[in-house]
Amino acid sequence: MIATLSKKTTQIEVDVFKTTVRRKEDAAKIVSLLNEYFPNHLINFDLDDCDKILRIEGEENNQIFIKNALGQYGFSCEALL
Protein backbone atom coordinates (compact mmCIF):
# COMPACT_ATOMS: atom_id res chain seq x y z
CA MET A 1 0.00 0.00 0.00
CA ILE A 2 1.32 3.41 -0.95
CA ALA A 3 0.20 6.37 1.10
CA THR A 4 -0.22 9.64 -0.70
CA LEU A 5 -0.06 12.87 1.21
CA SER A 6 -2.00 15.78 -0.12
CA LYS A 7 -0.37 19.13 0.47
CA LYS A 8 -2.74 22.07 0.45
CA THR A 9 -1.32 24.86 -1.63
CA THR A 10 -2.16 28.38 -0.69
CA GLN A 11 -2.68 31.02 -3.29
CA ILE A 12 -1.30 34.43 -2.48
CA GLU A 13 -3.30 37.36 -3.78
CA VAL A 14 -1.69 40.71 -4.48
CA ASP A 15 -4.04 43.68 -4.60
CA VAL A 16 -2.85 47.12 -5.61
CA PHE A 17 -4.96 50.21 -5.00
CA LYS A 18 -4.72 53.81 -6.13
CA THR A 19 -5.57 55.91 -3.05
CA THR A 20 -6.17 59.46 -1.91
CA VAL A 21 -3.84 59.04 1.10
CA ARG A 22 -1.09 61.68 1.08
CA ARG A 23 0.52 61.74 4.53
CA LYS A 24 2.72 59.10 6.17
CA GLU A 25 0.79 59.47 9.43
CA ASP A 26 -2.49 58.59 7.72
CA ALA A 27 -0.91 55.67 5.89
CA ALA A 28 0.47 54.31 9.19
CA LYS A 29 -3.01 54.45 10.79
CA ILE A 30 -4.56 52.60 7.87
CA VAL A 31 -1.82 49.95 7.81
CA SER A 32 -2.29 49.43 11.55
CA LEU A 33 -6.05 48.96 11.12
CA LEU A 34 -5.65 46.58 8.18
CA ASN A 35 -3.02 44.56 10.07
CA GLU A 36 -5.61 43.88 12.78
CA TYR A 37 -7.91 42.23 10.23
CA PHE A 38 -5.22 40.73 8.00
CA PRO A 39 -2.43 39.79 10.46
CA ASN A 40 -0.62 37.46 8.05
CA HIS A 41 -0.62 39.87 5.10
CA LEU A 42 2.11 42.18 3.86
CA ILE A 43 0.63 45.68 3.70
CA ASN A 44 2.38 48.86 2.62
CA PHE A 45 1.96 52.22 0.94
CA ASP A 46 4.09 53.85 -1.71
CA LEU A 47 3.33 57.52 -1.17
CA ASP A 48 6.10 58.55 -3.56
CA ASP A 49 4.11 57.10 -6.46
CA CYS A 50 1.75 59.57 -8.13
CA ASP A 51 -1.17 57.19 -7.40
CA LYS A 52 -0.30 56.86 -3.67
CA ILE A 53 -0.30 53.07 -3.94
CA LEU A 54 -1.59 50.69 -1.26
CA ARG A 55 -0.33 47.13 -1.77
CA ILE A 56 -1.73 44.13 0.11
CA GLU A 57 -0.30 40.64 -0.29
CA GLY A 58 -1.82 37.57 1.35
CA GLU A 59 -4.52 34.94 1.26
CA GLU A 60 -8.14 35.93 0.77
CA ASN A 61 -7.96 39.70 0.42
CA ASN A 62 -11.31 41.44 0.75
CA GLN A 63 -11.41 44.49 -1.52
CA ILE A 64 -14.76 45.72 -0.20
CA PHE A 65 -13.49 45.66 3.40
CA ILE A 66 -10.30 47.45 2.34
CA LYS A 67 -12.27 50.20 0.58
CA ASN A 68 -14.52 50.60 3.63
CA ALA A 69 -11.52 50.74 5.98
CA LEU A 70 -10.02 53.62 4.02
CA GLY A 71 -13.43 55.28 3.95
CA GLN A 72 -13.49 55.26 7.78
CA TYR A 73 -10.56 57.67 7.65
CA GLY A 74 -12.05 59.80 4.88
CA PHE A 75 -10.01 58.32 2.04
CA SER A 76 -10.94 56.41 -1.06
CA CYS A 77 -9.20 53.77 -3.14
CA GLU A 78 -9.58 52.11 -6.49
CA ALA A 79 -8.26 48.65 -7.34
CA LEU A 80 -5.73 48.63 -10.16
CA LEU A 81 -5.58 45.66 -12.51
PDB file of N, CA and C in Angstrom:
ATOM      1  N   MET A   1       0.843  -1.172   0.000  1.00  0.00           N
ATOM      2  CA  MET A   1       0.000   0.000   0.000  1.00  0.00           C
ATOM      3  C   MET A   1       0.890   1.237   0.000  1.00  0.00           C
ATOM      4  N   ILE A   2       0.574   2.155  -0.864  1.00  0.00           N
ATOM      5  CA  ILE A   2       1.315   3.408  -0.953  1.00  0.00           C
ATOM      6  C   ILE A   2       0.425   4.524  -0.430  1.00  0.00           C
ATOM      7  N   ALA A   3       0.955   5.247   0.527  1.00  0.00           N
ATOM      8  CA  ALA A   3       0.205   6.370   1.101  1.00  0.00           C
ATOM      9  C   ALA A   3       0.563   7.640   0.340  1.00  0.00           C
ATOM     10  N   THR A   4      -0.434   8.380  -0.007  1.00  0.00           N
ATOM     11  CA  THR A   4      -0.222   9.643  -0.703  1.00  0.00           C
ATOM     12  C   THR A   4      -0.650  10.783   0.209  1.00  0.00           C
ATOM     13  N   LEU A   5       0.256  11.697   0.396  1.00  0.00           N
ATOM     14  CA  LEU A   5      -0.059  12.870   1.210  1.00  0.00           C
ATOM     15  C   LEU A   5      -0.462  14.013   0.294  1.00  0.00           C
ATOM     16  N   SER A   6      -1.522  14.626   0.640  1.00  0.00           N
ATOM     17  CA  SER A   6      -1.996  15.776  -0.121  1.00  0.00           C
ATOM     18  C   SER A   6      -1.535  17.041   0.595  1.00  0.00           C
ATOM     19  N   LYS A   7      -0.841  17.878  -0.118  1.00  0.00           N
ATOM     20  CA  LYS A   7      -0.371  19.133   0.467  1.00  0.00           C
ATOM     21  C   LYS A   7      -1.238  20.265  -0.071  1.00  0.00           C
ATOM     22  N   LYS A   8      -1.882  20.955   0.842  1.00  0.00           N
ATOM     23  CA  LYS A   8      -2.736  22.074   0.445  1.00  0.00           C
ATOM     24  C   LYS A   8      -1.847  23.238   0.023  1.00  0.00           C
ATOM     25  N   THR A   9      -2.074  23.704  -1.174  1.00  0.00           N
ATOM     26  CA  THR A   9      -1.318  24.861  -1.632  1.00  0.00           C
ATOM     27  C   THR A   9      -2.142  26.114  -1.386  1.00  0.00           C
ATOM     28  N   THR A  10      -1.474  27.125  -0.937  1.00  0.00           N
ATOM     29  CA  THR A  10      -2.163  28.385  -0.687  1.00  0.00           C
ATOM     30  C   THR A  10      -1.850  29.344  -1.822  1.00  0.00           C
ATOM     31  N   GLN A  11      -2.849  30.047  -2.228  1.00  0.00           N
ATOM     32  CA  GLN A  11      -2.676  31.016  -3.290  1.00  0.00           C
ATOM     33  C   GLN A  11      -2.586  32.402  -2.672  1.00  0.00           C
ATOM     34  N   ILE A  12      -1.516  33.074  -2.985  1.00  0.00           N
ATOM     35  CA  ILE A  12      -1.302  34.426  -2.483  1.00  0.00           C
ATOM     36  C   ILE A  12      -1.901  35.413  -3.483  1.00  0.00           C
ATOM     37  N   GLU A  13      -2.725  36.295  -2.970  1.00  0.00           N
ATOM     38  CA  GLU A  13      -3.299  37.362  -3.785  1.00  0.00           C
ATOM     39  C   GLU A  13      -2.498  38.636  -3.549  1.00  0.00           C
ATOM     40  N   VAL A  14      -2.316  39.392  -4.596  1.00  0.00           N
ATOM     41  CA  VAL A  14      -1.694  40.708  -4.477  1.00  0.00           C
ATOM     42  C   VAL A  14      -2.683  41.722  -5.035  1.00  0.00           C
ATOM     43  N   ASP A  15      -3.132  42.614  -4.176  1.00  0.00           N
ATOM     44  CA  ASP A  15      -4.042  43.677  -4.600  1.00  0.00           C
ATOM     45  C   ASP A  15      -3.311  45.006  -4.515  1.00  0.00           C
ATOM     46  N   VAL A  16      -3.482  45.804  -5.544  1.00  0.00           N
ATOM     47  CA  VAL A  16      -2.845  47.116  -5.613  1.00  0.00           C
ATOM     48  C   VAL A  16      -3.949  48.148  -5.815  1.00  0.00           C
ATOM     49  N   PHE A  17      -3.923  49.183  -4.974  1.00  0.00           N
ATOM     50  CA  PHE A  17      -4.958  50.212  -5.003  1.00  0.00           C
ATOM     51  C   PHE A  17      -4.341  51.587  -5.219  1.00  0.00           C
ATOM     52  N   LYS A  18      -5.002  52.383  -6.027  1.00  0.00           N
ATOM     53  CA  LYS A  18      -4.720  53.811  -6.131  1.00  0.00           C
ATOM     54  C   LYS A  18      -5.515  54.452  -5.001  1.00  0.00           C
ATOM     55  N   THR A  19      -4.882  55.329  -4.210  1.00  0.00           N
ATOM     56  CA  THR A  19      -5.573  55.908  -3.051  1.00  0.00           C
ATOM     57  C   THR A  19      -5.476  57.433  -3.044  1.00  0.00           C
ATOM     58  N   THR A  20      -6.237  58.013  -2.128  1.00  0.00           N
ATOM     59  CA  THR A  20      -6.175  59.464  -1.914  1.00  0.00           C
ATOM     60  C   THR A  20      -5.365  59.810  -0.660  1.00  0.00           C
ATOM     61  N   VAL A  21      -4.673  58.823  -0.101  1.00  0.00           N
ATOM     62  CA  VAL A  21      -3.841  59.039   1.095  1.00  0.00           C
ATOM     63  C   VAL A  21      -2.594  59.816   0.681  1.00  0.00           C
ATOM     64  N   ARG A  22      -2.254  60.845   1.426  1.00  0.00           N
ATOM     65  CA  ARG A  22      -1.094  61.682   1.084  1.00  0.00           C
ATOM     66  C   ARG A  22      -0.017  61.698   2.172  1.00  0.00           C
ATOM     67  N   ARG A  23      -0.434  61.575   3.425  1.00  0.00           N
ATOM     68  CA  ARG A  23       0.516  61.742   4.534  1.00  0.00           C
ATOM     69  C   ARG A  23       0.930  60.401   5.128  1.00  0.00           C
ATOM     70  N   LYS A  24       2.193  60.321   5.548  1.00  0.00           N
ATOM     71  CA  LYS A  24       2.718  59.101   6.168  1.00  0.00           C
ATOM     72  C   LYS A  24       1.943  58.728   7.424  1.00  0.00           C
ATOM     73  N   GLU A  25       1.527  59.732   8.187  1.00  0.00           N
ATOM     74  CA  GLU A  25       0.793  59.467   9.427  1.00  0.00           C
ATOM     75  C   GLU A  25      -0.534  58.764   9.138  1.00  0.00           C
ATOM     76  N   ASP A  26      -1.217  59.212   8.102  1.00  0.00           N
ATOM     77  CA  ASP A  26      -2.486  58.587   7.723  1.00  0.00           C
ATOM     78  C   ASP A  26      -2.258  57.168   7.209  1.00  0.00           C
ATOM     79  N   ALA A  27      -1.224  56.996   6.409  1.00  0.00           N
ATOM     80  CA  ALA A  27      -0.906  55.665   5.886  1.00  0.00           C
ATOM     81  C   ALA A  27      -0.604  54.704   7.032  1.00  0.00           C
ATOM     82  N   ALA A  28       0.126  55.165   8.039  1.00  0.00           N
ATOM     83  CA  ALA A  28       0.465  54.314   9.186  1.00  0.00           C
ATOM     84  C   ALA A  28      -0.789  53.883   9.940  1.00  0.00           C
ATOM     85  N   LYS A  29      -1.752  54.788  10.114  1.00  0.00           N
ATOM     86  CA  LYS A  29      -3.009  54.446  10.795  1.00  0.00           C
ATOM     87  C   LYS A  29      -3.778  53.382  10.015  1.00  0.00           C
ATOM     88  N   ILE A  30      -3.823  53.546   8.710  1.00  0.00           N
ATOM     89  CA  ILE A  30      -4.557  52.595   7.870  1.00  0.00           C
ATOM     90  C   ILE A  30      -3.873  51.237   7.869  1.00  0.00           C
ATOM     91  N   VAL A  31      -2.558  51.217   7.768  1.00  0.00           N
ATOM     92  CA  VAL A  31      -1.823  49.946   7.809  1.00  0.00           C
ATOM     93  C   VAL A  31      -2.058  49.250   9.143  1.00  0.00           C
ATOM     94  N   SER A  32      -2.045  50.004  10.225  1.00  0.00           N
ATOM     95  CA  SER A  32      -2.292  49.429  11.551  1.00  0.00           C
ATOM     96  C   SER A  32      -3.683  48.798  11.628  1.00  0.00           C
ATOM     97  N   LEU A  33      -4.689  49.500  11.127  1.00  0.00           N
ATOM     98  CA  LEU A  33      -6.053  48.965  11.117  1.00  0.00           C
ATOM     99  C   LEU A  33      -6.140  47.701  10.265  1.00  0.00           C
ATOM    100  N   LEU A  34      -5.580  47.743   9.071  1.00  0.00           N
ATOM    101  CA  LEU A  34      -5.646  46.585   8.179  1.00  0.00           C
ATOM    102  C   LEU A  34      -4.879  45.393   8.745  1.00  0.00           C
ATOM    103  N   ASN A  35      -3.776  45.655   9.452  1.00  0.00           N
ATOM    104  CA  ASN A  35      -3.016  44.560  10.070  1.00  0.00           C
ATOM    105  C   ASN A  35      -3.820  43.839  11.143  1.00  0.00           C
ATOM    106  N   GLU A  36      -4.752  44.537  11.783  1.00  0.00           N
ATOM    107  CA  GLU A  36      -5.612  43.885  12.776  1.00  0.00           C
ATOM    108  C   GLU A  36      -6.508  42.838  12.120  1.00  0.00           C
ATOM    109  N   TYR A  37      -6.994  43.130  10.929  1.00  0.00           N
ATOM    110  CA  TYR A  37      -7.908  42.232  10.228  1.00  0.00           C
ATOM    111  C   TYR A  37      -7.192  41.235   9.321  1.00  0.00           C
ATOM    112  N   PHE A  38      -6.009  41.593   8.876  1.00  0.00           N
ATOM    113  CA  PHE A  38      -5.217  40.729   7.996  1.00  0.00           C
ATOM    114  C   PHE A  38      -3.821  40.548   8.599  1.00  0.00           C
ATOM    115  N   PRO A  39      -3.710  39.850   9.750  1.00  0.00           N
ATOM    116  CA  PRO A  39      -2.428  39.792  10.463  1.00  0.00           C
ATOM    117  C   PRO A  39      -1.311  39.065   9.713  1.00  0.00           C
ATOM    118  N   ASN A  40      -1.645  38.217   8.771  1.00  0.00           N
ATOM    119  CA  ASN A  40      -0.620  37.460   8.046  1.00  0.00           C
ATOM    120  C   ASN A  40      -0.342  38.026   6.663  1.00  0.00           C
ATOM    121  N   HIS A  41      -0.804  39.228   6.401  1.00  0.00           N
ATOM    122  CA  HIS A  41      -0.620  39.867   5.103  1.00  0.00           C
ATOM    123  C   HIS A  41       0.539  40.866   5.152  1.00  0.00           C
ATOM    124  N   LEU A  42       1.135  41.101   4.004  1.00  0.00           N
ATOM    125  CA  LEU A  42       2.110  42.181   3.856  1.00  0.00           C
ATOM    126  C   LEU A  42       1.344  43.389   3.326  1.00  0.00           C
ATOM    127  N   ILE A  43       1.406  44.490   4.047  1.00  0.00           N
ATOM    128  CA  ILE A  43       0.627  45.681   3.698  1.00  0.00           C
ATOM    129  C   ILE A  43       1.554  46.888   3.719  1.00  0.00           C
ATOM    130  N   ASN A  44       1.554  47.655   2.631  1.00  0.00           N
ATOM    131  CA  ASN A  44       2.377  48.859   2.622  1.00  0.00           C
ATOM    132  C   ASN A  44       1.841  49.885   1.636  1.00  0.00           C
ATOM    133  N   PHE A  45       2.282  51.111   1.829  1.00  0.00           N
ATOM    134  CA  PHE A  45       1.957  52.221   0.943  1.00  0.00           C
ATOM    135  C   PHE A  45       3.212  52.656   0.217  1.00  0.00           C
ATOM    136  N   ASP A  46       3.038  53.150  -0.988  1.00  0.00           N
ATOM    137  CA  ASP A  46       4.089  53.852  -1.714  1.00  0.00           C
ATOM    138  C   ASP A  46       3.557  55.254  -1.979  1.00  0.00           C
ATOM    139  N   LEU A  47       3.838  56.154  -1.048  1.00  0.00           N
ATOM    140  CA  LEU A  47       3.331  57.520  -1.166  1.00  0.00           C
ATOM    141  C   LEU A  47       4.151  58.364  -2.131  1.00  0.00           C
ATOM    142  N   ASP A  48       5.301  57.839  -2.572  1.00  0.00           N
ATOM    143  CA  ASP A  48       6.101  58.554  -3.563  1.00  0.00           C
ATOM    144  C   ASP A  48       5.532  58.381  -4.970  1.00  0.00           C
ATOM    145  N   ASP A  49       4.755  57.330  -5.169  1.00  0.00           N
ATOM    146  CA  ASP A  49       4.113  57.098  -6.460  1.00  0.00           C
ATOM    147  C   ASP A  49       2.998  58.125  -6.657  1.00  0.00           C
ATOM    148  N   CYS A  50       2.784  58.550  -7.871  1.00  0.00           N
ATOM    149  CA  CYS A  50       1.750  59.570  -8.131  1.00  0.00           C
ATOM    150  C   CYS A  50       0.349  59.077  -7.781  1.00  0.00           C
ATOM    151  N   ASP A  51       0.136  57.757  -7.744  1.00  0.00           N
ATOM    152  CA  ASP A  51      -1.170  57.190  -7.399  1.00  0.00           C
ATOM    153  C   ASP A  51      -1.295  56.829  -5.924  1.00  0.00           C
ATOM    154  N   LYS A  52      -0.268  57.132  -5.126  1.00  0.00           N
ATOM    155  CA  LYS A  52      -0.304  56.862  -3.674  1.00  0.00           C
ATOM    156  C   LYS A  52      -0.763  55.422  -3.417  1.00  0.00           C
ATOM    157  N   ILE A  53       0.039  54.489  -3.865  1.00  0.00           N
ATOM    158  CA  ILE A  53      -0.301  53.068  -3.943  1.00  0.00           C
ATOM    159  C   ILE A  53      -0.382  52.396  -2.571  1.00  0.00           C
ATOM    160  N   LEU A  54      -1.445  51.617  -2.389  1.00  0.00           N
ATOM    161  CA  LEU A  54      -1.588  50.691  -1.262  1.00  0.00           C
ATOM    162  C   LEU A  54      -1.463  49.293  -1.847  1.00  0.00           C
ATOM    163  N   ARG A  55      -0.558  48.496  -1.283  1.00  0.00           N
ATOM    164  CA  ARG A  55      -0.331  47.132  -1.770  1.00  0.00           C
ATOM    165  C   ARG A  55      -0.588  46.164  -0.627  1.00  0.00           C
ATOM    166  N   ILE A  56      -1.400  45.140  -0.898  1.00  0.00           N
ATOM    167  CA  ILE A  56      -1.730  44.129   0.108  1.00  0.00           C
ATOM    168  C   ILE A  56      -1.487  42.758  -0.499  1.00  0.00           C
ATOM    169  N   GLU A  57      -0.664  41.973   0.192  1.00  0.00           N
ATOM    170  CA  GLU A  57      -0.301  40.644  -0.293  1.00  0.00           C
ATOM    171  C   GLU A  57      -0.640  39.613   0.772  1.00  0.00           C
ATOM    172  N   GLY A  58      -1.456  38.627   0.411  1.00  0.00           N
ATOM    173  CA  GLY A  58      -1.821  37.573   1.353  1.00  0.00           C
ATOM    174  C   GLY A  58      -2.948  36.724   0.811  1.00  0.00           C
ATOM    175  N   GLU A  59      -3.407  35.802   1.639  1.00  0.00           N
ATOM    176  CA  GLU A  59      -4.518  34.937   1.260  1.00  0.00           C
ATOM    177  C   GLU A  59      -5.840  35.654   1.497  1.00  0.00           C
ATOM    178  N   GLU A  60      -6.758  35.471   0.605  1.00  0.00           N
ATOM    179  CA  GLU A  60      -8.138  35.934   0.772  1.00  0.00           C
ATOM    180  C   GLU A  60      -8.259  37.419   1.121  1.00  0.00           C
ATOM    181  N   ASN A  61      -7.779  38.255   0.246  1.00  0.00           N
ATOM    182  CA  ASN A  61      -7.963  39.696   0.424  1.00  0.00           C
ATOM    183  C   ASN A  61      -9.431  40.042   0.183  1.00  0.00           C
ATOM    184  N   ASN A  62      -9.922  41.029   0.879  1.00  0.00           N
ATOM    185  CA  ASN A  62     -11.312  41.441   0.755  1.00  0.00           C
ATOM    186  C   ASN A  62     -11.337  42.903   0.318  1.00  0.00           C
ATOM    187  N   GLN A  63     -11.491  43.131  -0.988  1.00  0.00           N
ATOM    188  CA  GLN A  63     -11.411  44.488  -1.522  1.00  0.00           C
ATOM    189  C   GLN A  63     -12.492  45.406  -0.964  1.00  0.00           C
ATOM    190  N   ILE A  64     -13.679  44.886  -0.739  1.00  0.00           N
ATOM    191  CA  ILE A  64     -14.759  45.723  -0.198  1.00  0.00           C
ATOM    192  C   ILE A  64     -14.407  46.195   1.210  1.00  0.00           C
ATOM    193  N   PHE A  65     -13.895  45.285   2.041  1.00  0.00           N
ATOM    194  CA  PHE A  65     -13.493  45.663   3.395  1.00  0.00           C
ATOM    195  C   PHE A  65     -12.387  46.711   3.343  1.00  0.00           C
ATOM    196  N   ILE A  66     -11.426  46.523   2.458  1.00  0.00           N
ATOM    197  CA  ILE A  66     -10.303  47.451   2.344  1.00  0.00           C
ATOM    198  C   ILE A  66     -10.807  48.845   1.958  1.00  0.00           C
ATOM    199  N   LYS A  67     -11.699  48.910   0.989  1.00  0.00           N
ATOM    200  CA  LYS A  67     -12.274  50.204   0.580  1.00  0.00           C
ATOM    201  C   LYS A  67     -13.025  50.855   1.735  1.00  0.00           C
ATOM    202  N   ASN A  68     -13.785  50.058   2.485  1.00  0.00           N
ATOM    203  CA  ASN A  68     -14.525  50.596   3.631  1.00  0.00           C
ATOM    204  C   ASN A  68     -13.586  51.071   4.736  1.00  0.00           C
ATOM    205  N   ALA A  69     -12.492  50.349   4.954  1.00  0.00           N
ATOM    206  CA  ALA A  69     -11.523  50.736   5.984  1.00  0.00           C
ATOM    207  C   ALA A  69     -10.915  52.098   5.652  1.00  0.00           C
ATOM    208  N   LEU A  70     -10.546  52.316   4.405  1.00  0.00           N
ATOM    209  CA  LEU A  70     -10.020  53.624   4.018  1.00  0.00           C
ATOM    210  C   LEU A  70     -11.089  54.696   4.159  1.00  0.00           C
ATOM    211  N   GLY A  71     -12.324  54.339   3.833  1.00  0.00           N
ATOM    212  CA  GLY A  71     -13.431  55.279   3.952  1.00  0.00           C
ATOM    213  C   GLY A  71     -13.655  55.746   5.379  1.00  0.00           C
ATOM    214  N   GLN A  72     -13.360  54.877   6.367  1.00  0.00           N
ATOM    215  CA  GLN A  72     -13.493  55.262   7.776  1.00  0.00           C
ATOM    216  C   GLN A  72     -12.602  56.450   8.113  1.00  0.00           C
ATOM    217  N   TYR A  73     -11.497  56.577   7.401  1.00  0.00           N
ATOM    218  CA  TYR A  73     -10.559  57.670   7.650  1.00  0.00           C
ATOM    219  C   TYR A  73     -10.730  58.810   6.644  1.00  0.00           C
ATOM    220  N   GLY A  74     -11.781  58.731   5.829  1.00  0.00           N
ATOM    221  CA  GLY A  74     -12.052  59.802   4.877  1.00  0.00           C
ATOM    222  C   GLY A  74     -11.292  59.698   3.571  1.00  0.00           C
ATOM    223  N   PHE A  75     -10.765  58.518   3.269  1.00  0.00           N
ATOM    224  CA  PHE A  75     -10.007  58.316   2.039  1.00  0.00           C
ATOM    225  C   PHE A  75     -10.747  57.350   1.128  1.00  0.00           C
ATOM    226  N   SER A  76     -10.359  57.353  -0.122  1.00  0.00           N
ATOM    227  CA  SER A  76     -10.937  56.407  -1.064  1.00  0.00           C
ATOM    228  C   SER A  76      -9.808  55.657  -1.760  1.00  0.00           C
ATOM    229  N   CYS A  77     -10.180  54.536  -2.374  1.00  0.00           N
ATOM    230  CA  CYS A  77      -9.203  53.774  -3.139  1.00  0.00           C
ATOM    231  C   CYS A  77      -9.897  53.097  -4.306  1.00  0.00           C
ATOM    232  N   GLU A  78      -9.093  52.766  -5.287  1.00  0.00           N
ATOM    233  CA  GLU A  78      -9.582  52.107  -6.493  1.00  0.00           C
ATOM    234  C   GLU A  78      -8.603  50.994  -6.834  1.00  0.00           C
ATOM    235  N   ALA A  79      -9.121  49.786  -7.005  1.00  0.00           N
ATOM    236  CA  ALA A  79      -8.262  48.652  -7.340  1.00  0.00           C
ATOM    237  C   ALA A  79      -7.688  48.841  -8.740  1.00  0.00           C
ATOM    238  N   LEU A  80      -6.392  48.586  -8.862  1.00  0.00           N
ATOM    239  CA  LEU A  80      -5.726  48.630 -10.162  1.00  0.00           C
ATOM    240  C   LEU A  80      -5.563  47.201 -10.661  1.00  0.00           C
ATOM    241  N   LEU A  81      -5.704  47.011 -11.946  1.00  0.00           N
ATOM    242  CA  LEU A  81      -5.583  45.664 -12.511  1.00  0.00           C
ATOM    243  C   LEU A  81      -4.173  45.338 -12.875  1.00  0.00           C
TER     244      LEU A  81
END
